[in-house]
PDB file of C-alpha atoms in Angstrom:
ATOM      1  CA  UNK A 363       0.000   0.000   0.000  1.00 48.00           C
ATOM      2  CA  UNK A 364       2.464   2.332   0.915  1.00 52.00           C
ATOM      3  CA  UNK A 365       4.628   1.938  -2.319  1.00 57.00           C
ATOM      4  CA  UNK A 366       1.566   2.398  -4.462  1.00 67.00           C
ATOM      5  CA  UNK A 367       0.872   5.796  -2.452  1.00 74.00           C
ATOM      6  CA  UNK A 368       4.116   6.634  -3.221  1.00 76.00           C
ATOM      7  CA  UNK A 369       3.991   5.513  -6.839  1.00 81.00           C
ATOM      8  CA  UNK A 370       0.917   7.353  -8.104  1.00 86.00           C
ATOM      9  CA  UNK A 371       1.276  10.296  -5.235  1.00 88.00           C
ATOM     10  CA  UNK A 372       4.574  11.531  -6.229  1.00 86.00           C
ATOM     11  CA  UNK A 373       3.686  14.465  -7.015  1.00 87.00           C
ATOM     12  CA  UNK A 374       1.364  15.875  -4.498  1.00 88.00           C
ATOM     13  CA  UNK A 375       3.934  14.544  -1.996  1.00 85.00           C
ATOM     14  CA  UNK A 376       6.652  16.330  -3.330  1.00 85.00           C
ATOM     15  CA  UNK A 377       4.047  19.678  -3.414  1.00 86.00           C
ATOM     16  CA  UNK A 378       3.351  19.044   0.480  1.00 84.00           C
ATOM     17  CA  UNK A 379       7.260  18.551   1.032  1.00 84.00           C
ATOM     18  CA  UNK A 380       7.619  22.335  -0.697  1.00 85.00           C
ATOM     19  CA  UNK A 381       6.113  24.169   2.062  1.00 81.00           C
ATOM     20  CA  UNK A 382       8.794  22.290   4.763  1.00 83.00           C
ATOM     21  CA  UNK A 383      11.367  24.573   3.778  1.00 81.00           C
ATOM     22  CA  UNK A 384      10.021  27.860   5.057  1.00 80.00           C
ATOM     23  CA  UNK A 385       9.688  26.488   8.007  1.00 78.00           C
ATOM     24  CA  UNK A 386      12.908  25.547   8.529  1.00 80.00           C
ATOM     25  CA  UNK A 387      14.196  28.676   7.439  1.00 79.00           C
ATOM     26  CA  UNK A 388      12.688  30.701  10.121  1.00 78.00           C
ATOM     27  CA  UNK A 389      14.689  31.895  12.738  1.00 74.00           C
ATOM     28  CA  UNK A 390      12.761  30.089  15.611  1.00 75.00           C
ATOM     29  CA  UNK A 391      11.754  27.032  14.170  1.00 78.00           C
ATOM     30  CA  UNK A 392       7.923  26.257  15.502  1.00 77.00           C
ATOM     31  CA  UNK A 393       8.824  22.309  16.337  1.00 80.00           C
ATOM     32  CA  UNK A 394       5.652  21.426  17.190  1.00 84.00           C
ATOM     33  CA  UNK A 395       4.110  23.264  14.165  1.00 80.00           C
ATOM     34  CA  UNK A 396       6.441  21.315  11.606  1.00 82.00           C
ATOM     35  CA  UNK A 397       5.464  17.696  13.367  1.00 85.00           C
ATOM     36  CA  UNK A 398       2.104  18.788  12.704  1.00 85.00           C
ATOM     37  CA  UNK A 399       2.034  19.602   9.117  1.00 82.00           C
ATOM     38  CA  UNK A 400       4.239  16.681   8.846  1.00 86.00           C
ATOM     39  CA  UNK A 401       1.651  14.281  10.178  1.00 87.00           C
ATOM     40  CA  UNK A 402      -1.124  15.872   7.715  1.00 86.00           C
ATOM     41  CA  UNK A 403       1.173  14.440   4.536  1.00 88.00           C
ATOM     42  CA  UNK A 404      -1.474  11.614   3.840  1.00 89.00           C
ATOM     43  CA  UNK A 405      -4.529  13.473   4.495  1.00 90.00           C
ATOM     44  CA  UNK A 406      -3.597  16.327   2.089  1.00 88.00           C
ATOM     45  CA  UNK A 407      -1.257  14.946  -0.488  1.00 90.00           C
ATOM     46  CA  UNK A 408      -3.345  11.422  -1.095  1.00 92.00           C
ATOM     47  CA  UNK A 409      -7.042  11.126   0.783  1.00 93.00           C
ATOM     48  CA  UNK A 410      -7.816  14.487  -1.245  1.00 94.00           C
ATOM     49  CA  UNK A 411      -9.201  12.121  -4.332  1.00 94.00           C
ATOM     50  CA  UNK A 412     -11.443  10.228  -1.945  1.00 94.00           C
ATOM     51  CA  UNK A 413     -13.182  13.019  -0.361  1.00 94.00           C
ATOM     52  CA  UNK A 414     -13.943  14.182  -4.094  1.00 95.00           C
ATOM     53  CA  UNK A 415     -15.627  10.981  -5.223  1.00 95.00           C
ATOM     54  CA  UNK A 416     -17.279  10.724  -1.652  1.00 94.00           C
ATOM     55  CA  UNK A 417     -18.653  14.785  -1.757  1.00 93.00           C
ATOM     56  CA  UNK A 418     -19.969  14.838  -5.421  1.00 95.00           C
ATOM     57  CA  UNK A 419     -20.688  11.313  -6.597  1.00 94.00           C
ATOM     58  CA  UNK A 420     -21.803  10.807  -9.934  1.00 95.00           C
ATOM     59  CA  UNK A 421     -21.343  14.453 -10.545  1.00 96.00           C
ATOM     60  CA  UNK A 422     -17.502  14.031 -10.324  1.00 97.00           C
ATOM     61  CA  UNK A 423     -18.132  13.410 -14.062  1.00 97.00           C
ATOM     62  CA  UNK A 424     -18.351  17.484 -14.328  1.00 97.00           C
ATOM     63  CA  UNK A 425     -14.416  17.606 -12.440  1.00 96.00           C
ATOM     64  CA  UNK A 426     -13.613  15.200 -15.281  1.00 97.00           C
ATOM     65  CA  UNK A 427     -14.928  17.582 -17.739  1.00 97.00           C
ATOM     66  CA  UNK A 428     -12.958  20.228 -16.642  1.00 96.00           C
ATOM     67  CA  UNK A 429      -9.788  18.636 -16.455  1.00 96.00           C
ATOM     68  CA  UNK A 430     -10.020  16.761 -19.744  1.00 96.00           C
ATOM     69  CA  UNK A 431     -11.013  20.280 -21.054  1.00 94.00           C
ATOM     70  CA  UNK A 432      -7.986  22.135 -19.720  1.00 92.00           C
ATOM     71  CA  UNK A 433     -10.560  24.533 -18.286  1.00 92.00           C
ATOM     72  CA  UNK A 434     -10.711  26.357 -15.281  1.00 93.00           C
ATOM     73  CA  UNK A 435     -12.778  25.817 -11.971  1.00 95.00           C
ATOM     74  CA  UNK A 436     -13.796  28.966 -10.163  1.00 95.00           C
ATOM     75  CA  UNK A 437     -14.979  27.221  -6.400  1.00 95.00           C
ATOM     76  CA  UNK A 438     -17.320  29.902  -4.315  1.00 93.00           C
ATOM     77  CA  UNK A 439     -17.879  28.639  -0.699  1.00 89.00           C
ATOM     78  CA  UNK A 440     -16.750  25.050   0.681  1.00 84.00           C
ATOM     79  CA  UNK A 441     -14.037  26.353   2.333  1.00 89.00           C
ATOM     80  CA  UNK A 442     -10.483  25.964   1.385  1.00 90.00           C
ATOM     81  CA  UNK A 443      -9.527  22.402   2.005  1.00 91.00           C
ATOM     82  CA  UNK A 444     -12.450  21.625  -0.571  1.00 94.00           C
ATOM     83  CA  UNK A 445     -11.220  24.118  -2.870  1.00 94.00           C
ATOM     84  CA  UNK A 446      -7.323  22.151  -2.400  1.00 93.00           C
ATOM     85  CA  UNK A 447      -8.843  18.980  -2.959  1.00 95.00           C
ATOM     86  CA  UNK A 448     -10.929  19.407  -5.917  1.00 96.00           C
ATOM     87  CA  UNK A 449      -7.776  21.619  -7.498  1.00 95.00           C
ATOM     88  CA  UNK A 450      -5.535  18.298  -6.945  1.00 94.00           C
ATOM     89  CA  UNK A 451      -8.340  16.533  -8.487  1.00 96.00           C
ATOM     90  CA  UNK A 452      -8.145  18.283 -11.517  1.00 96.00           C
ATOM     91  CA  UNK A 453      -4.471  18.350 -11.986  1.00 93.00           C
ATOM     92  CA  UNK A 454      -4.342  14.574 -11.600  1.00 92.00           C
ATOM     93  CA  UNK A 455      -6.782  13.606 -13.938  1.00 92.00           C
ATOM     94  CA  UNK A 456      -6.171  16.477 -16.793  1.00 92.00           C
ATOM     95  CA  UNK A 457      -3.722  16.086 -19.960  1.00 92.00           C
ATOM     96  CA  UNK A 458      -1.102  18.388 -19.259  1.00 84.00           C
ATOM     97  CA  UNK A 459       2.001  17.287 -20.243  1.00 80.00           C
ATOM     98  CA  UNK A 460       0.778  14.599 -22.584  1.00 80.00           C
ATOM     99  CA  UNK A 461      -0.556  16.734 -24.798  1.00 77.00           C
ATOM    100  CA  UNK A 462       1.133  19.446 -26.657  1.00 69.00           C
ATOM    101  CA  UNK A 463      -0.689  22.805 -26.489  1.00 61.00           C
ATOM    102  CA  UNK A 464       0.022  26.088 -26.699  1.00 54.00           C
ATOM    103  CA  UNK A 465       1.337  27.532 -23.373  1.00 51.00           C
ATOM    104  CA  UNK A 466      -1.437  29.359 -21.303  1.00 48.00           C
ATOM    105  CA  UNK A 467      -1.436  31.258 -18.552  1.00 42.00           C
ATOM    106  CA  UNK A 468      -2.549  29.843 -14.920  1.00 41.00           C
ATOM    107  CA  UNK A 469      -5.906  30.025 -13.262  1.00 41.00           C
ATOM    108  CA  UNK A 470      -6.813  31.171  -9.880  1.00 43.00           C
ATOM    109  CA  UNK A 471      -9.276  29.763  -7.900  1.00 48.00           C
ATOM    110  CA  UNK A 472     -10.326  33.007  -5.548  1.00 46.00           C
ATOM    111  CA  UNK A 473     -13.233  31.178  -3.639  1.00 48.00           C
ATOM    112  CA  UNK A 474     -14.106  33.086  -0.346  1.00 45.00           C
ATOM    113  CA  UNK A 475     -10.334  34.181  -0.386  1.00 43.00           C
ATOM    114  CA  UNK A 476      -8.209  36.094  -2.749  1.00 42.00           C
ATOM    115  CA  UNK A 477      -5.338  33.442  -2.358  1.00 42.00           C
ATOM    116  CA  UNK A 478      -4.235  32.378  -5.994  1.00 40.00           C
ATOM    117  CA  UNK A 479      -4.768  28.566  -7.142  1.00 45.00           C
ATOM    118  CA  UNK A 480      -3.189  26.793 -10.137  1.00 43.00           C
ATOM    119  CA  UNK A 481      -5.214  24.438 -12.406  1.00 47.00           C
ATOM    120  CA  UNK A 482      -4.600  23.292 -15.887  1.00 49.00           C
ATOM    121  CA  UNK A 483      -6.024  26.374 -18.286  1.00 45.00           C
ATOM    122  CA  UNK A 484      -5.843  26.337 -21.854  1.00 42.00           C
ATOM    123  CA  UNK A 485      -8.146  29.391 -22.355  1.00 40.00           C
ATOM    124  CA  UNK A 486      -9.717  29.999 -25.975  1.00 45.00           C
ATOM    125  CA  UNK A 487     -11.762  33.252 -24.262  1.00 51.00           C
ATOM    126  CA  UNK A 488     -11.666  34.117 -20.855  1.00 57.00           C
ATOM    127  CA  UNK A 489     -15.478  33.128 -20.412  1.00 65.00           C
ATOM    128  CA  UNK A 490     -16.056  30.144 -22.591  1.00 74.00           C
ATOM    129  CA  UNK A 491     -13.312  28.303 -20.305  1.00 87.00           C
ATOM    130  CA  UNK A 492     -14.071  28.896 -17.180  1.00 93.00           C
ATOM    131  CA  UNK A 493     -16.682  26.460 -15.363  1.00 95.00           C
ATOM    132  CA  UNK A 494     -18.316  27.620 -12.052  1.00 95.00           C
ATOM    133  CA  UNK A 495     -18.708  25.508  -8.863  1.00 95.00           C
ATOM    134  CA  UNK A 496     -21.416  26.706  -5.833  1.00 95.00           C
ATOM    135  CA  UNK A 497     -21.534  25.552  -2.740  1.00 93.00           C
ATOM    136  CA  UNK A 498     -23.619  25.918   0.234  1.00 90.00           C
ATOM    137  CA  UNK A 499     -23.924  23.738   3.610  1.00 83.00           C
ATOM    138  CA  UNK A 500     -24.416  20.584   1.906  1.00 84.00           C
ATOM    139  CA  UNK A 501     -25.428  21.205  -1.479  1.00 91.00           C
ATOM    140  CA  UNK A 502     -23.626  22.287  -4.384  1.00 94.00           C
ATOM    141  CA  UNK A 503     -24.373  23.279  -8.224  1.00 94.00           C
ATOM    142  CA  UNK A 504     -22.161  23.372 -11.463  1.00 96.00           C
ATOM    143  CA  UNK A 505     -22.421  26.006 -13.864  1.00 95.00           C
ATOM    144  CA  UNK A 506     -22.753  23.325 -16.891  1.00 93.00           C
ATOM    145  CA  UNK A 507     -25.274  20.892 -16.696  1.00 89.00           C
ATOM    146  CA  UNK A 508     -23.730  18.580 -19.366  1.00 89.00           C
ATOM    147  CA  UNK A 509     -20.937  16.567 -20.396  1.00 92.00           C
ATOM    148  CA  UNK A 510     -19.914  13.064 -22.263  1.00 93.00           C
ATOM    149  CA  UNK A 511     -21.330   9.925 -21.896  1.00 95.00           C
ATOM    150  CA  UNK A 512     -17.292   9.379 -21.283  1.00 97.00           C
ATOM    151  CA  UNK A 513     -17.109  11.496 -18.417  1.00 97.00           C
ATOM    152  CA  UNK A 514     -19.883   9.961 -16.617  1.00 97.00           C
ATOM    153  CA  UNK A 515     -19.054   6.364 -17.194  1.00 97.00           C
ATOM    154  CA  UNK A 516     -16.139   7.078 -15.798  1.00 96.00           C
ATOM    155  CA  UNK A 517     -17.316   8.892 -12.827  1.00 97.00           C
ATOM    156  CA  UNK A 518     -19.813   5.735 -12.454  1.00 96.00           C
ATOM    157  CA  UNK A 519     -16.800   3.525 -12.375  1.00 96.00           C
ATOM    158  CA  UNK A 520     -15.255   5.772  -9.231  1.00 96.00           C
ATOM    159  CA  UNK A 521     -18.053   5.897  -7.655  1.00 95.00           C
ATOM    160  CA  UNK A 522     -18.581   1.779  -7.924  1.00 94.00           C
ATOM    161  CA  UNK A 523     -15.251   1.756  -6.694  1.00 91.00           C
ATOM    162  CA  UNK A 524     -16.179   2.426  -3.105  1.00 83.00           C
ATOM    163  CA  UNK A 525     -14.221   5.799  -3.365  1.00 72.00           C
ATOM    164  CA  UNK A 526     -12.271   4.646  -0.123  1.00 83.00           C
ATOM    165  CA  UNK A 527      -8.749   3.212  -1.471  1.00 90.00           C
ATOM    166  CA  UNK A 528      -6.863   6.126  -3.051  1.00 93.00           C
ATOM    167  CA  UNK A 529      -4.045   3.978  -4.872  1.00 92.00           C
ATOM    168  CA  UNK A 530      -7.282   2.100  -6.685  1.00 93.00           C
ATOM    169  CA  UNK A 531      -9.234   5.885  -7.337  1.00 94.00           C
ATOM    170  CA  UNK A 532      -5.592   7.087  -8.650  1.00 94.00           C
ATOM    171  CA  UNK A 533      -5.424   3.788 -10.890  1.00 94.00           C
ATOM    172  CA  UNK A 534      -8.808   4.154 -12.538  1.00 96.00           C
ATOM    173  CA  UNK A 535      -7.850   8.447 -13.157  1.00 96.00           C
ATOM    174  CA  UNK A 536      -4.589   6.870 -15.005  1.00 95.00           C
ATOM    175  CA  UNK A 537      -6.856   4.748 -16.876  1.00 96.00           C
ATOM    176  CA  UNK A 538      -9.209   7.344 -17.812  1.00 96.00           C
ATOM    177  CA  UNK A 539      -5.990   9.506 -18.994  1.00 95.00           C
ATOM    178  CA  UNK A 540      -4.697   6.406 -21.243  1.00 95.00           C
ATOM    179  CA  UNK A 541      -8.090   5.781 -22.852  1.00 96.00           C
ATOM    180  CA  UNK A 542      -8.301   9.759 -23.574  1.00 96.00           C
ATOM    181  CA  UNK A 543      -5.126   9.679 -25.169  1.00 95.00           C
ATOM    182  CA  UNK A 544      -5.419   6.472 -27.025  1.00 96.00           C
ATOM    183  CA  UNK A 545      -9.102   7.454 -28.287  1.00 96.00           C
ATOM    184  CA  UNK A 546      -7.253  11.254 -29.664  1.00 94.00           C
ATOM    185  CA  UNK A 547      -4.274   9.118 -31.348  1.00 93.00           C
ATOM    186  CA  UNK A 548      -6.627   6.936 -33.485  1.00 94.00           C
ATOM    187  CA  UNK A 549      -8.766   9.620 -34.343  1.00 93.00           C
ATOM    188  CA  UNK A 550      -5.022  11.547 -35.689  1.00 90.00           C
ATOM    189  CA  UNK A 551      -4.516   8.687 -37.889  1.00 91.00           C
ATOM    190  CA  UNK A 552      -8.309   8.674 -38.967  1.00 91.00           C
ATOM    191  CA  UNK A 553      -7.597  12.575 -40.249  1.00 90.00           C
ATOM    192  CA  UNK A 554      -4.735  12.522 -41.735  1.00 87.00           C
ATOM    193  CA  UNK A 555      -6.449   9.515 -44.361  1.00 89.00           C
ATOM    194  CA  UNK A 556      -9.199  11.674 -45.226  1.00 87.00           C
ATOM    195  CA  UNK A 557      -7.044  13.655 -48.322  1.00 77.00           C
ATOM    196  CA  UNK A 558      -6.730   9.974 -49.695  1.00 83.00           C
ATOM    197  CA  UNK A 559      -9.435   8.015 -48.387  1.00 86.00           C
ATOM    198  CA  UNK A 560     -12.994   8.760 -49.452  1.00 80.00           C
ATOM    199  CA  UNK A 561     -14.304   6.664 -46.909  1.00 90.00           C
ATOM    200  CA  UNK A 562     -12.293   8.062 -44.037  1.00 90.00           C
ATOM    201  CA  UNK A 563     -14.073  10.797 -42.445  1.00 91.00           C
ATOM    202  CA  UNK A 564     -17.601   8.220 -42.196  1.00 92.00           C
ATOM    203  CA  UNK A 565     -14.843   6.177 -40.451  1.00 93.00           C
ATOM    204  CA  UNK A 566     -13.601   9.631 -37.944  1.00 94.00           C
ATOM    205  CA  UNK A 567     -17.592  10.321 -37.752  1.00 93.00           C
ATOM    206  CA  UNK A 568     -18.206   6.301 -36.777  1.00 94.00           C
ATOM    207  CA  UNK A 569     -15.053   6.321 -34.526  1.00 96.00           C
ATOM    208  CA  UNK A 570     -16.184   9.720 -32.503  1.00 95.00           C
ATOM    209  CA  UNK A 571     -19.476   8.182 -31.973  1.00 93.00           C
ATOM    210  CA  UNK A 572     -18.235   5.384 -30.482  1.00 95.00           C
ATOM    211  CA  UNK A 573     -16.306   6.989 -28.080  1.00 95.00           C
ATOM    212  CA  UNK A 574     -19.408   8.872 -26.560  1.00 95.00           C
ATOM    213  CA  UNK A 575     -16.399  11.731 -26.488  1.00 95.00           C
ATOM    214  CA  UNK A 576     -16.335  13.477 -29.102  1.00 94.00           C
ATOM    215  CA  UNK A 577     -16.611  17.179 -27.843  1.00 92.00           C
ATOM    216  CA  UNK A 578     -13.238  16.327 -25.637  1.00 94.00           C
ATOM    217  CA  UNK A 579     -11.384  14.846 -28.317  1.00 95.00           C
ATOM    218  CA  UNK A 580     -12.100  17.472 -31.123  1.00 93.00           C
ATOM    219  CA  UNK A 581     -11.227  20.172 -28.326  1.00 92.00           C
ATOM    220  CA  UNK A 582      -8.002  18.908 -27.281  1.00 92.00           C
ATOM    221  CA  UNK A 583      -7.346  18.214 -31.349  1.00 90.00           C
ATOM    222  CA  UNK A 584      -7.939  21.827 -32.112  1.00 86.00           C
ATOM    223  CA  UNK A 585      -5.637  22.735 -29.660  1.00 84.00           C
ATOM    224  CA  UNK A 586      -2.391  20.178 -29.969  1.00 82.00           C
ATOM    225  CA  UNK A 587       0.037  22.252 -31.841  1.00 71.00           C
ATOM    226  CA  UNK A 588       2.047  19.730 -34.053  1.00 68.00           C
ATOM    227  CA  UNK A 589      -1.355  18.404 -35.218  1.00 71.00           C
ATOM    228  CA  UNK A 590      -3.082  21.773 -36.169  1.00 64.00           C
ATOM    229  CA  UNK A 591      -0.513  23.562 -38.308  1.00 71.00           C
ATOM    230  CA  UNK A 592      -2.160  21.141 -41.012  1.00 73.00           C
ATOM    231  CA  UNK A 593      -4.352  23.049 -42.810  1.00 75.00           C
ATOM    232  CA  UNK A 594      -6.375  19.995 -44.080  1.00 80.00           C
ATOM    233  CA  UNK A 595      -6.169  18.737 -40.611  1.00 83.00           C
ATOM    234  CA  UNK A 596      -8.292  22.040 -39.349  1.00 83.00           C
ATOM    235  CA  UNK A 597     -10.415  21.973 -42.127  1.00 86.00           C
ATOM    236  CA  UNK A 598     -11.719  17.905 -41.189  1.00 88.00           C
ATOM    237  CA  UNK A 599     -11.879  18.843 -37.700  1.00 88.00           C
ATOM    238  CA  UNK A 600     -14.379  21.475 -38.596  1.00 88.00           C
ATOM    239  CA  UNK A 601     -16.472  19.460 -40.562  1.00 89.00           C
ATOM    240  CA  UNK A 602     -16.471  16.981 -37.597  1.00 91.00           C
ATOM    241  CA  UNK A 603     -17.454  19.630 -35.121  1.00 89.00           C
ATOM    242  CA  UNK A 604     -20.524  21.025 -37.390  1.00 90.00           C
ATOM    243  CA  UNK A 605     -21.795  17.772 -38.401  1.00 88.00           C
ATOM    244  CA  UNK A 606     -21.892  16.529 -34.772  1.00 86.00           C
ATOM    245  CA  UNK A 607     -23.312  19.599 -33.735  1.00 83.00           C
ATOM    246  CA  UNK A 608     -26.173  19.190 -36.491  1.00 83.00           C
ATOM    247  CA  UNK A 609     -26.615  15.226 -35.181  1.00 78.00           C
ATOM    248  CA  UNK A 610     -27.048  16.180 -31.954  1.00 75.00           C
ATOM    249  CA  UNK A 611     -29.371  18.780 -32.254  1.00 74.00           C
ATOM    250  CA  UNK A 612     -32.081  16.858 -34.192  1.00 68.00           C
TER     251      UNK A 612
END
């Protein structure tokens, strides 16, 4: 158990570990203080996955959205160790660093405090991107009221999970990652056939639909640098977007 924490919660760990140094630096060191924060290491850096399946259930599948999105979370209320949590959340489970888009600027999270937050941002307009969280006692709202079939069969899977073990939770947000990635790879290859292959954007259109998806994945497309300096590339991806768009809407 304690391997796998340390395995899949490198990271946060390392995050939590930051803050030591100040500490130490002071001229009085606060010993009692440090032993404190010390002891908090699993509670902050690992349970903070847990408490997010446990707090918003099946509606975790709106966190997903967000950090498949690269979009931004603004949290008002909750409090501050639910505006850490669901922050880590997002980081974990979003594609930075396995995608490659265009460097953005970082996000704040101001809550009921001014105190700046990073998330993963890829902003297209400063409104579009940002989704809003409210919440009050012990309820809570989203500004969006949809997202993928994805997103909530995956949030169904946490939630199944039991939501209690976070090396199993952290597992299942790696898998979720991997599938994202594999499903936008495919759907690459499926592109760059349709200058020579007739038949190949039915096959992209069949392919997105079978993801239950395809908002993410054209998103993320649109965005990945290497992929959308080709010109043809944009112009399929467009003709995906509106044609979904049209299917939906009937």
């Amino acid at each position: 158990m304690a391997t796998g924490v340390l395995d899949y919660y490198r990271d946060e760990l390392g995050e939590h570990c930051k803050a030591i140094q100040p500490m130490l630096e002071c001229e009085v060191i606060d010993v009692e203080g440090l032993k404190a924060y010390l002891s908090q290491w699993y509670d902050m850096s690992v349970m903070f996955a847990c408490r997010c399946v446990e707090r918003l259930g099946q509606d975790v599948a709106f966190l997903i959205h967000v950090a498949l999105c690269g979009m931004r979370l603004r949290v008002t209320g909750g409090g501050e160790q639910l505006e850490r949590d669901l922050e880590k959340f997002i980081q974990c489970c979003g594609l930075t660093g396995l995608i490659s888009k265009p460097a953005s600027p970082t996000a704040q999270l101001p809550g009921d405090s001014e105190r700046p937050r990073q998330v993963p941002a890829d902003t297209e307009t400063e409104t579009s991107n940002v989704v809003s969280l409210h919440v009050e006692d012990n309820t809570y709202s989203f500004s969006i009221k949809d997202c993928s079939k994805f997103c909530h069969k995956w949030a169904d899977t946490l939630v199944k999970s039991g939501g209690g073990d976070p090396v199993h939770i952290r597992q299942l947000l790696e898998n979720l990652k991997l599938k994202t990635i594999q499903h936008m790879n495919l759907l690459k290859r499926l592109i760059r056939r349709v200058e020579t292959d007739h038949y190949a954007l039915y096959r992209c259109y069949i392919f997105l639909m079978g993801t239950n998806n395809s908002n993410i994945l054209l998103h993320n497309l649109k965005l990945e640098e290497q992929f959308v300096t080709l010109s043809e590339a944009k112009d399929v991806v467009c003709i995906l977007e509106d044609f979904m768009h049209e299917v939906k809407s009937q």
